[in-house]
Coordinates of C-alpha atoms in Angstrom, one line a residue:
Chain A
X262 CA -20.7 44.9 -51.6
X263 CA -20.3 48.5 -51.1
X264 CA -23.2 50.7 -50.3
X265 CA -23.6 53.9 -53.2
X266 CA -25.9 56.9 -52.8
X267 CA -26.1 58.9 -56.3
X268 CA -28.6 60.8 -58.0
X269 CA -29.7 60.1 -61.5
X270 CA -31.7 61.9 -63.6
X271 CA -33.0 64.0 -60.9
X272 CA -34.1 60.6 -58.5
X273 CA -32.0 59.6 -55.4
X274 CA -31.0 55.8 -55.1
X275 CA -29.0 53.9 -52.1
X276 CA -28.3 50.4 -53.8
X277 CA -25.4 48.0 -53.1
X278 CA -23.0 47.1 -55.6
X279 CA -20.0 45.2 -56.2
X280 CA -16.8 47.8 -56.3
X281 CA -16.0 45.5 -59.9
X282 CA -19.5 46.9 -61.8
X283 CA -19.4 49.4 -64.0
X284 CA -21.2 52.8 -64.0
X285 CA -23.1 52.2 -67.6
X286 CA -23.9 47.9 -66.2
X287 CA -25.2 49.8 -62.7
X288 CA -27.4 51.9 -64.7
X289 CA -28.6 49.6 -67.0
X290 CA -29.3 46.3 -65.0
X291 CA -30.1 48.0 -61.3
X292 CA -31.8 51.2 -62.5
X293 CA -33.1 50.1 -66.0
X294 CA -31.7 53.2 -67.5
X295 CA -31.3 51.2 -70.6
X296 CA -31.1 54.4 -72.9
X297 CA -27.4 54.5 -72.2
X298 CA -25.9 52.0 -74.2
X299 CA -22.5 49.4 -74.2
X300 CA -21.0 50.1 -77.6
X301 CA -17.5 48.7 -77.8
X302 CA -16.7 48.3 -74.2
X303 CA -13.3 49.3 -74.7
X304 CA -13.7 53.0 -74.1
X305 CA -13.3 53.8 -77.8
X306 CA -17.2 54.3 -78.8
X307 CA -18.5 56.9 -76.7
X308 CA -22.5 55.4 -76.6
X309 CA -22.1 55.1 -73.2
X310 CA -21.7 58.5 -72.7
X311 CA -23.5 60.2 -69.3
X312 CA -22.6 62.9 -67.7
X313 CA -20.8 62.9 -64.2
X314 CA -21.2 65.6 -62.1
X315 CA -22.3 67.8 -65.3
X316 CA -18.9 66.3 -67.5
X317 CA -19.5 64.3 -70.3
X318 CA -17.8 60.3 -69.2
X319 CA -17.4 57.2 -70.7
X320 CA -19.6 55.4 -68.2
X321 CA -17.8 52.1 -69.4
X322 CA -14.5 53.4 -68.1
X323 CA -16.2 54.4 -64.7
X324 CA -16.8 51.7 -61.2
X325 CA -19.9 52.4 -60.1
X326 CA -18.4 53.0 -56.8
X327 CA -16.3 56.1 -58.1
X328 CA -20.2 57.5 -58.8
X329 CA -20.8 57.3 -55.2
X330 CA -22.4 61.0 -54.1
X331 CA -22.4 62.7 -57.7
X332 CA -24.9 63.6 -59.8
X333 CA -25.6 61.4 -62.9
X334 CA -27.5 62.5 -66.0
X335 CA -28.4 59.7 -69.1
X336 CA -30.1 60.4 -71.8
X337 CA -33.3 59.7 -70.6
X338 CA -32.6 62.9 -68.4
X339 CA -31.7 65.1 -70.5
X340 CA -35.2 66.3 -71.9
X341 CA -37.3 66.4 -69.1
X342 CA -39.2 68.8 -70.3
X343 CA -40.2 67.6 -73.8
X344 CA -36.8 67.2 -76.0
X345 CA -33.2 68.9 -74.6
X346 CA -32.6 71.2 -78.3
X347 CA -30.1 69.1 -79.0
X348 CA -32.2 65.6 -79.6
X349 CA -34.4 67.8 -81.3
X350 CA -32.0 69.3 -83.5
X351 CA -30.6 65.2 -83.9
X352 CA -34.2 64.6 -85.1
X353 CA -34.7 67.5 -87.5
X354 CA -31.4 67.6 -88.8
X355 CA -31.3 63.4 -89.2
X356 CA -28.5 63.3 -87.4
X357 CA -28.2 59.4 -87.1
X358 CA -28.9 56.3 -89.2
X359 CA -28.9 53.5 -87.0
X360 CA -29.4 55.5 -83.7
X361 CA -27.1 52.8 -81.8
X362 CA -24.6 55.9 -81.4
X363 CA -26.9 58.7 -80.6
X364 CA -27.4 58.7 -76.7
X365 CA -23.4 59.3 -76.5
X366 CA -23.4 61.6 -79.5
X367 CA -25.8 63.9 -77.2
X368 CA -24.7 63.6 -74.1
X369 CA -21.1 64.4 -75.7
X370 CA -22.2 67.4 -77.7
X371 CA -24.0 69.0 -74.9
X372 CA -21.1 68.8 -72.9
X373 CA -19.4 70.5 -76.0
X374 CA -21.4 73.4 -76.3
X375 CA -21.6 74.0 -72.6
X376 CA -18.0 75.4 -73.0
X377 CA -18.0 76.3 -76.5
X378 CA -21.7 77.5 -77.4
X379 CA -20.9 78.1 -80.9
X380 CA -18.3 75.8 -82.3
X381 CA -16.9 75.5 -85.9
X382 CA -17.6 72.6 -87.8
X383 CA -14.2 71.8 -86.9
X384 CA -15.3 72.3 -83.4
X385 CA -17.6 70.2 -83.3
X386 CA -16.0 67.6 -84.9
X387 CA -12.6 67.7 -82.6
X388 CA -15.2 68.2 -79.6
X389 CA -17.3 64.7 -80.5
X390 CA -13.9 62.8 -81.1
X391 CA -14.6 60.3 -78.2
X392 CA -17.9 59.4 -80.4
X393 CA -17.8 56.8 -83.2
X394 CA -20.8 56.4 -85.4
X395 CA -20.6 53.1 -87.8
X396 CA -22.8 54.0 -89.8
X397 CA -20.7 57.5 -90.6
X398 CA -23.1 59.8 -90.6
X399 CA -21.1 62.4 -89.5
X400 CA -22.1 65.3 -92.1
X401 CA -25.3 65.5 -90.1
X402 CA -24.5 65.0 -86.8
X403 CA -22.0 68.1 -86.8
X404 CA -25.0 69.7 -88.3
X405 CA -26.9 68.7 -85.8
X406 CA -25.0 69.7 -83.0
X407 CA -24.5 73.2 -84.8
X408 CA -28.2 73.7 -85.1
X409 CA -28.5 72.7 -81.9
X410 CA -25.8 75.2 -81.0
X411 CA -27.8 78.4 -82.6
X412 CA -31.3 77.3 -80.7
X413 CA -29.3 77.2 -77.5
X414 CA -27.8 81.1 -78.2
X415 CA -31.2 82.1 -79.2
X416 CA -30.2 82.8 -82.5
X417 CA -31.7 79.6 -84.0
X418 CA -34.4 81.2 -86.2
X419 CA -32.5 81.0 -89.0
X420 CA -29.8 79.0 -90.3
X421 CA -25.8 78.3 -89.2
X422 CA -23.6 81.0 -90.5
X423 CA -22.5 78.2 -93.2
X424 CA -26.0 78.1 -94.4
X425 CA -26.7 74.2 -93.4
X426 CA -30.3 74.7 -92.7
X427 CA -31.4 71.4 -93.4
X428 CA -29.5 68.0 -93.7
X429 CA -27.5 67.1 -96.5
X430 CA -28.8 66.6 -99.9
X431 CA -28.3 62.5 -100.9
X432 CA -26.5 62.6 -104.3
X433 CA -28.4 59.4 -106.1
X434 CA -26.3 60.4 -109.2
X435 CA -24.3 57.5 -108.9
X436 CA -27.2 55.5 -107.8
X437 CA -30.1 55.9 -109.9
X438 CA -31.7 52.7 -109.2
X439 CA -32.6 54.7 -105.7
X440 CA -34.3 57.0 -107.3
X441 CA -36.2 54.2 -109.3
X442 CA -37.4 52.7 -106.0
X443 CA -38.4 56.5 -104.6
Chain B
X254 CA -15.8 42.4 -70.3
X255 CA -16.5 42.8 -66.2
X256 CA -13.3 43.0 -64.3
X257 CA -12.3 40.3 -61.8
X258 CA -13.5 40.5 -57.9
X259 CA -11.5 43.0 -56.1
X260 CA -11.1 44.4 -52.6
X261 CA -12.0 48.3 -53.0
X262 CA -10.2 51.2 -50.5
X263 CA -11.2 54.4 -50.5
X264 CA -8.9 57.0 -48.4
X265 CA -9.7 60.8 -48.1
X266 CA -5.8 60.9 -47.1
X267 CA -2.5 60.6 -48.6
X268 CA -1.5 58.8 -44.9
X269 CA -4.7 56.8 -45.0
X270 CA -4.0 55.8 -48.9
X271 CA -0.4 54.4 -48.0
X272 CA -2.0 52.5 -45.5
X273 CA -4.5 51.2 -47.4
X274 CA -1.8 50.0 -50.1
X275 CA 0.5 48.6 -47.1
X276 CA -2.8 46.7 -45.9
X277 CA -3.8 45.5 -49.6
X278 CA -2.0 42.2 -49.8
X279 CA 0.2 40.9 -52.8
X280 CA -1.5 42.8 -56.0
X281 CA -2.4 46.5 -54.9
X282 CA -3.5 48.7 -57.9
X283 CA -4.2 52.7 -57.3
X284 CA -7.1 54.2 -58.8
X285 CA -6.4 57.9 -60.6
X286 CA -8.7 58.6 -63.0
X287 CA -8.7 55.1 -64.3
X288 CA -8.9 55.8 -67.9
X289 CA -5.5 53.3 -68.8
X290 CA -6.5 50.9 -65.4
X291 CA -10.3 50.1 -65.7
X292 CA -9.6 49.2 -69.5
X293 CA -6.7 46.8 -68.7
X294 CA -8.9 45.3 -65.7
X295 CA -11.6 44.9 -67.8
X296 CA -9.7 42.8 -70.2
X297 CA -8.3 41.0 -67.0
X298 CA -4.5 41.7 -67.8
X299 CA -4.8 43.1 -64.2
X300 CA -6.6 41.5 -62.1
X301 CA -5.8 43.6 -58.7
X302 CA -6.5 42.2 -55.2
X303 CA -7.0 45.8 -54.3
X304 CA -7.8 48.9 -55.5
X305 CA -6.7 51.9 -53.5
X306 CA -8.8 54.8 -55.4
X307 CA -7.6 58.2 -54.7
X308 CA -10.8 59.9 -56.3
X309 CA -11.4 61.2 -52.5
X310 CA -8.0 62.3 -51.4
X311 CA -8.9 65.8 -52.3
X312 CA -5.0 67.0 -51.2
X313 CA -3.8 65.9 -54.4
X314 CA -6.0 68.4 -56.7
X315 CA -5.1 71.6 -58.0
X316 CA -1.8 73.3 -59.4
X317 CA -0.2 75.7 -57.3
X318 CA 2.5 78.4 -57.0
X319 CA 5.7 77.5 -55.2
X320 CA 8.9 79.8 -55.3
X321 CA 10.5 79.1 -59.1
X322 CA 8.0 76.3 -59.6
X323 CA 4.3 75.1 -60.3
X324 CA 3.4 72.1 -58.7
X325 CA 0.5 70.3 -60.0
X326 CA -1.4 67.6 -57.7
X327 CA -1.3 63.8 -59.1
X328 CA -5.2 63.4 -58.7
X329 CA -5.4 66.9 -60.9
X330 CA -7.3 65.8 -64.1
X331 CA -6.2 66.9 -67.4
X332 CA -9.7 69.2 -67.7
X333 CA -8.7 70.8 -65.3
X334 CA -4.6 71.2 -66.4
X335 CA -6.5 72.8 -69.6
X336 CA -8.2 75.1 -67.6
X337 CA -5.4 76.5 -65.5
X338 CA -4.0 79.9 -65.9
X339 CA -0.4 78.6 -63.6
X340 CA -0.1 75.9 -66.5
X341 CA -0.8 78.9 -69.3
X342 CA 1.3 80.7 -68.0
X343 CA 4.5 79.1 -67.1
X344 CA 3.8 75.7 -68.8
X345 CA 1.8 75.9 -71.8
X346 CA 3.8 73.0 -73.1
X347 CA 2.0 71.0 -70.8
X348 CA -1.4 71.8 -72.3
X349 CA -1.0 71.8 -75.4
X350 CA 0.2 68.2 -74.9
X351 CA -2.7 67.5 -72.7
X352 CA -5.0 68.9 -75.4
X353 CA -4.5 66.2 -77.6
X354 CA -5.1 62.9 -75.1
X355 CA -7.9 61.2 -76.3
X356 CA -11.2 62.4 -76.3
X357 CA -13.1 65.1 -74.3
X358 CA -15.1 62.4 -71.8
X359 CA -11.0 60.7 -70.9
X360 CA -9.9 64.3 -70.3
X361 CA -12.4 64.5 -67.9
X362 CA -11.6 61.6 -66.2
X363 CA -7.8 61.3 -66.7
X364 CA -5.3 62.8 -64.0
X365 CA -2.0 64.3 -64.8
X366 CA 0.0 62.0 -62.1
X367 CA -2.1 58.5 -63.7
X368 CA -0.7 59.1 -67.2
X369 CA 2.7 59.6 -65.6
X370 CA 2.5 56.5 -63.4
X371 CA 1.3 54.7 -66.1
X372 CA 4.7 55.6 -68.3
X373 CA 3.1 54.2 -71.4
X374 CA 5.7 54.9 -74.4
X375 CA 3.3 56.5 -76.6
X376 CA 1.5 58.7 -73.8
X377 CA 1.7 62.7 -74.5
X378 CA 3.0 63.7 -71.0
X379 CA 5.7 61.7 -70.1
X380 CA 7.7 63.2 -73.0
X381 CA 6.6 66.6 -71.8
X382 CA 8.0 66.3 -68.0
X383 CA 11.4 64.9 -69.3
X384 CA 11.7 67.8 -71.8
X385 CA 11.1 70.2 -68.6
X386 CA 13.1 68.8 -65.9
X387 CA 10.0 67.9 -63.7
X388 CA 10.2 66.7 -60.3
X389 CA 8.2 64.1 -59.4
X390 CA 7.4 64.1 -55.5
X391 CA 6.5 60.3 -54.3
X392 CA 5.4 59.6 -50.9
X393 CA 6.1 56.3 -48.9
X394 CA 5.5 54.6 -45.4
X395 CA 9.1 56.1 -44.4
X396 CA 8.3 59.7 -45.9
X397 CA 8.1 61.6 -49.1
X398 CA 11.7 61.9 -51.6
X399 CA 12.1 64.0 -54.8
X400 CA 13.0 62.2 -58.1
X401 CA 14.0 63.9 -61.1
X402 CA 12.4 63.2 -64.5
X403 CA 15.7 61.9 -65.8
X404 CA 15.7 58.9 -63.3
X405 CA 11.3 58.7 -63.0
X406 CA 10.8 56.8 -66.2
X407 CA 12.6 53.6 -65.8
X408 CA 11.3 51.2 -68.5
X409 CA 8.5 49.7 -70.5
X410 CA 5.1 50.8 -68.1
X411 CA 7.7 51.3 -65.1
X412 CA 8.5 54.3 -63.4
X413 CA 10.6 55.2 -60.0
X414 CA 7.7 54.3 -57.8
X415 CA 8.3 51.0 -55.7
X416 CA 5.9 48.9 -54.1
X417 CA 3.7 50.5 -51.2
X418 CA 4.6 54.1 -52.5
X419 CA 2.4 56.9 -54.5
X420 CA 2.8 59.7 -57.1
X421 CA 1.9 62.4 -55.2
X422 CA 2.9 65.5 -57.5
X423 CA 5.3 67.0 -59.7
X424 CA 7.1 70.2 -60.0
X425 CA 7.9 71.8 -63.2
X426 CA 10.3 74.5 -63.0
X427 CA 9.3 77.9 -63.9
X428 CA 11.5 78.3 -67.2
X429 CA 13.7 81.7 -66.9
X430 CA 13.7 84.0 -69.9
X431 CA 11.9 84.1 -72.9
X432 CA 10.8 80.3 -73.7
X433 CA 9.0 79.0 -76.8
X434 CA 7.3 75.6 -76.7
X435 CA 5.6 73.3 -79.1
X436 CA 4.5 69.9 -78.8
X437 CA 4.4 68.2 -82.1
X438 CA 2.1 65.1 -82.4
X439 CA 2.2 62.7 -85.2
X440 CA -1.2 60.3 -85.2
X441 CA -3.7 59.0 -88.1
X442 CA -7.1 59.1 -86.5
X443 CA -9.3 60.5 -84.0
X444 CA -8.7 60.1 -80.1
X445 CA -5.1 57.6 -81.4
X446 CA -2.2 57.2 -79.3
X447 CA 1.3 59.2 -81.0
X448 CA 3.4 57.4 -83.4
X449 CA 5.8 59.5 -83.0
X450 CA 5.7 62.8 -81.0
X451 CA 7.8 65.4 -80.0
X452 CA 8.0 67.7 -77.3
X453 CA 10.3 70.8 -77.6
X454 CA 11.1 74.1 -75.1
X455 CA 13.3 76.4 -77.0
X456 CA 15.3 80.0 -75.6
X457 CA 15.8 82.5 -78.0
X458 CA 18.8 85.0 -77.2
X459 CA 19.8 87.9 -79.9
X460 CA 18.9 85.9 -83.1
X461 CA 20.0 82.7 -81.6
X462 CA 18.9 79.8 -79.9
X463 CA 20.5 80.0 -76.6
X464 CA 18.6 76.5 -74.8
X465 CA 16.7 74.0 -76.5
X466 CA 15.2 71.0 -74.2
X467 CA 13.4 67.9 -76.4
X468 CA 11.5 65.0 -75.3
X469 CA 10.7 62.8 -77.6
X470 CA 7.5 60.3 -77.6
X471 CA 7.1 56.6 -78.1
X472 CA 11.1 56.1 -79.6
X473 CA 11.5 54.1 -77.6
X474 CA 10.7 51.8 -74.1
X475 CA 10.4 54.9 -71.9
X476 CA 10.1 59.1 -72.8
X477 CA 13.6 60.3 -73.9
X478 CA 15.7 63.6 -74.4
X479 CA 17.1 64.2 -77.8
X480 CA 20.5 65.0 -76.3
X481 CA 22.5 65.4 -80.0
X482 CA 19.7 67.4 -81.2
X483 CA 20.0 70.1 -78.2
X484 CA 23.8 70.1 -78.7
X485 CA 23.3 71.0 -81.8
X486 CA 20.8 73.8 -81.6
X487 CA 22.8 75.3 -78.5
X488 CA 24.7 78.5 -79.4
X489 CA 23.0 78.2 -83.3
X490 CA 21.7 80.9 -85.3
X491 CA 17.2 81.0 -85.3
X492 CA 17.0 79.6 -89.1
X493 CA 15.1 77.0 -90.5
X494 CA 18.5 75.6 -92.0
X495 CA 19.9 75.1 -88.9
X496 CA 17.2 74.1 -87.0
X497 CA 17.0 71.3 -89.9
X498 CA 20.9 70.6 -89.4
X499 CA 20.5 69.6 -86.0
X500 CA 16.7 68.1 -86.3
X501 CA 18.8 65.3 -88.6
X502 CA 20.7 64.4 -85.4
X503 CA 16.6 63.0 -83.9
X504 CA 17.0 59.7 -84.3
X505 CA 20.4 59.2 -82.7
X506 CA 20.0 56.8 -79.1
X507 CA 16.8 55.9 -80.0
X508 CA 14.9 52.6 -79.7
X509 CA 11.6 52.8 -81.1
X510 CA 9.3 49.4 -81.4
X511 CA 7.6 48.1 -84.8
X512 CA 4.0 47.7 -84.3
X513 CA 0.7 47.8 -86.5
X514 CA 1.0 51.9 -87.2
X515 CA 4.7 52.1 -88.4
X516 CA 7.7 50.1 -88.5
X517 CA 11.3 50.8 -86.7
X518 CA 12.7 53.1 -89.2
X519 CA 10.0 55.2 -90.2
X520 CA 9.3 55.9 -86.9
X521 CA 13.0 57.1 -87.1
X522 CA 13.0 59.1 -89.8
X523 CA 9.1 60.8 -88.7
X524 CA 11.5 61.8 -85.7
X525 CA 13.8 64.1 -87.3
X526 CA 10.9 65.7 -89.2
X527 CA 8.7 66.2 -86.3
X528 CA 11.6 67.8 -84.4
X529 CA 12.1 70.0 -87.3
X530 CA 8.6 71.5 -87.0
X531 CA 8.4 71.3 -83.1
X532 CA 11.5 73.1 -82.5
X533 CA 10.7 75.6 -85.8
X534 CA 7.3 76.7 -83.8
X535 CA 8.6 76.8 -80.6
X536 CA 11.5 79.3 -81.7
X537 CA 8.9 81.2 -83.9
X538 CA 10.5 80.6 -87.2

């Protein structure tokens, strides 16, 4: 075992660990952050995303040990203060289906707009490559992360310079048996 | 998966991390970034009796300045090889290449001398240090020696450096005269390794190109120069024809594998149409 010190989500802890454990299983089953979640375990998904000394990791891909003396912030740290503008601009723009993805979605796109505070939708969409949503909900997530973008400038009173103001309309053209249900 | 039980080292030194490899028994593995390692040991296809992590070993961060070269630190991640005005400067090559490894969260991770080490065939840099005639500085119990890129990548996942001895950086040459580079990446999806890539450095001289330098990516077991291709170019007028002429030559001493993305020959043939466009931007045609 090998003695750690880190700080998570603003909260000291000195716990031993084996040098083998992961950052995202040490945060989970020692400090019950369970709002960081194990997607694919094979560094592909992104859910697992936390942030390392403020840069956005794939805490899968990280030994707890490597974590010794930094600075961790999950999900559940992000909005200390009520909701971080970018989970509420996830909520308001419905950026997510399932939800499964969302913790690493955030934790990526901040890191995103903390070096480009107001990206394209191209942007965003190269920027939150590490992040794979199944249920591909994409269109709103990058207009999400934009809205999100134009709170964080100040700007956000009205819409993205591409005028997505709210999430995107579902065609039920094709499906009108959904609209029979509605 | 959990990786296998391991015996963990961490020096501040690059004395103190030779030691700790020399100490670490049969199976020594050195931590970098551990982006390509932690994957593999959590799969157990390694399944170290030590890991020698270098995340403290704060001598081998940082890109400096030295005479007619940059020398860039192993341990340097490739965040911070994006943010570095020595690399913009003298090897943007190197960048742009590093802008396209995986994903943001890697990039934060990965180091510059891990994805080297690690010589995987379809990895961005290895290509990239051939094409400029990096040296690669490794250090061992009996001292340090200088190995050029031409002899570093030795086959399949194997480079110059023997048992007991570390990556500790690599020069790249400060390129004389008016360069161009492009680094030309062929891939399907998000964060994907290259199918095919190609790195080129070009001189223009009066209308000509005067020195063209290519690596190519994943053509084979290890990174490799298209030699016929820069024969071609040398001495030929700046033209899209003639950069197409010799682009044809791409495929010649290649080796390329057959996997799930493409088979032999199209990989063969994506070759001479990626070096085509990489060596058409890097000579600003």
């Amino acid at each position: 075992m090998t003695r750690i010190s880190v700080r998570v989500d603003g909260a000291s802890y000195d716990d031993d660990v084996e040098p083998r454990t992961l950052l995202v299983h040490y945060l989970r089953e020692q400090l019950g952050k369970v709002g960081t979640v194990v997607g694919c375990d094979t560094s592909n998904c992104g859910a697992c995303t936390v942030h390392l000394d403020g840069e956005a990791v794939k805490s899968c891909t990280v030994f707890a040990v490597q974590a010794d003396g930094a600075e961790v912030t999950t999900i559940e740290g992000v909005g200390q203060d009520g909701l971080h503008p970018v989970q509420k601009a996830f909520h308001e723009m419905h950026g997510l289906q399932c939800g499964y993805c969302t913790p690493g979605m955030i934790m990526a796109s901040i890191d995103l707009l903390g070096e480009n505070p107001d990206p394209s939708d191209d942007e965003v969409r190269e920027g939150i490559e590490g992040n794979l949503c199944r249920c591909t909900g994409y269109q709103n997530i990058v207009r999400a992360v934009r809205h999100a973008a134009a709170e964080m400038r100040g700007d956000g009173s009205g819409p993205p310079t591409d005028g997505h103001a709210a999430p995107a309309q579902v065609d039920t053209a094709a499906a009108p048996h959904v609209v029979g249900q509605a | 998966m959990i990786p296998a039980p391991f015996e963990y080292a961490r020096p501040t030194t690059v004395d103190e991390a030779l030691q700790a490899i020399a100490e670490g028994g049969e199976d020594v593995k050195v931590l970098a970034g551990g982006q390509s390692l932690i994957p593999v040991m959590r799969l157990r296809l390694a399944a170290p009796e030590t890991v020698v992590d270098l995340g403290r070993v704060t001598e081998l961060r940082g890109v400096r300045e030295e005479d007619d070269a940059i020398v860039v630190g192993a341990m340097t991640t490739h965040s911070d090889v994006l943010a570095d005005p020595l690399i913009a400067q003298y090897a943007p090559l190197v960048a742009e290449a590093t802008a396209t490894v995986a994903d943001r969260q890697v990039r934060h991770r990965g180091t510059f001398g891990g994805a080297l080490v690690h010589a995987d065939p379809a990895g961005d840099l290895p290509a990239v240090a051939l094409a400029l005639d990096a040296e690669f500085v490794i250090a061992g119990p009996q001292g340090r020696r200088t190995v050029p890129a031409a002899d570093f990548f030795v086959d399949y996942l194997t480079t110059a450096v023997e048992e007991g001895e570390l990556l500790v950086e690599v020069r790249l040459p400060k390129l004389a005269g008016s360069w161009g580079m492009h680094y030309e990446k062929f891939n399907r999806v998000a964060q994907a390794w290259s199918i095919v890539a190609v790195a080129a450095a070009v001189r223009r001289e009066d209308g000509h190109i005067a020195e063209a330098r290519i690596g190519l990516t994943n053509m084979g077991p290890t990174p490799l120069r298209a030699r016929a291709v820069e024969q071609a170019l040398a001495g030929a007028e700046a033209t899209q024809e003639a950069v197409a002429a010799a682009a044809s030559h791409a495929a010649e001493g290649t080796d390329p594998s057959s996997d799930l993305n493409a088979q032999a020959d199209y990989r063969q043939h994506l070759v001479t149409v990626l070096t085509r466009r990489a060596v058409s931007t890097a000579a600003g045609l």
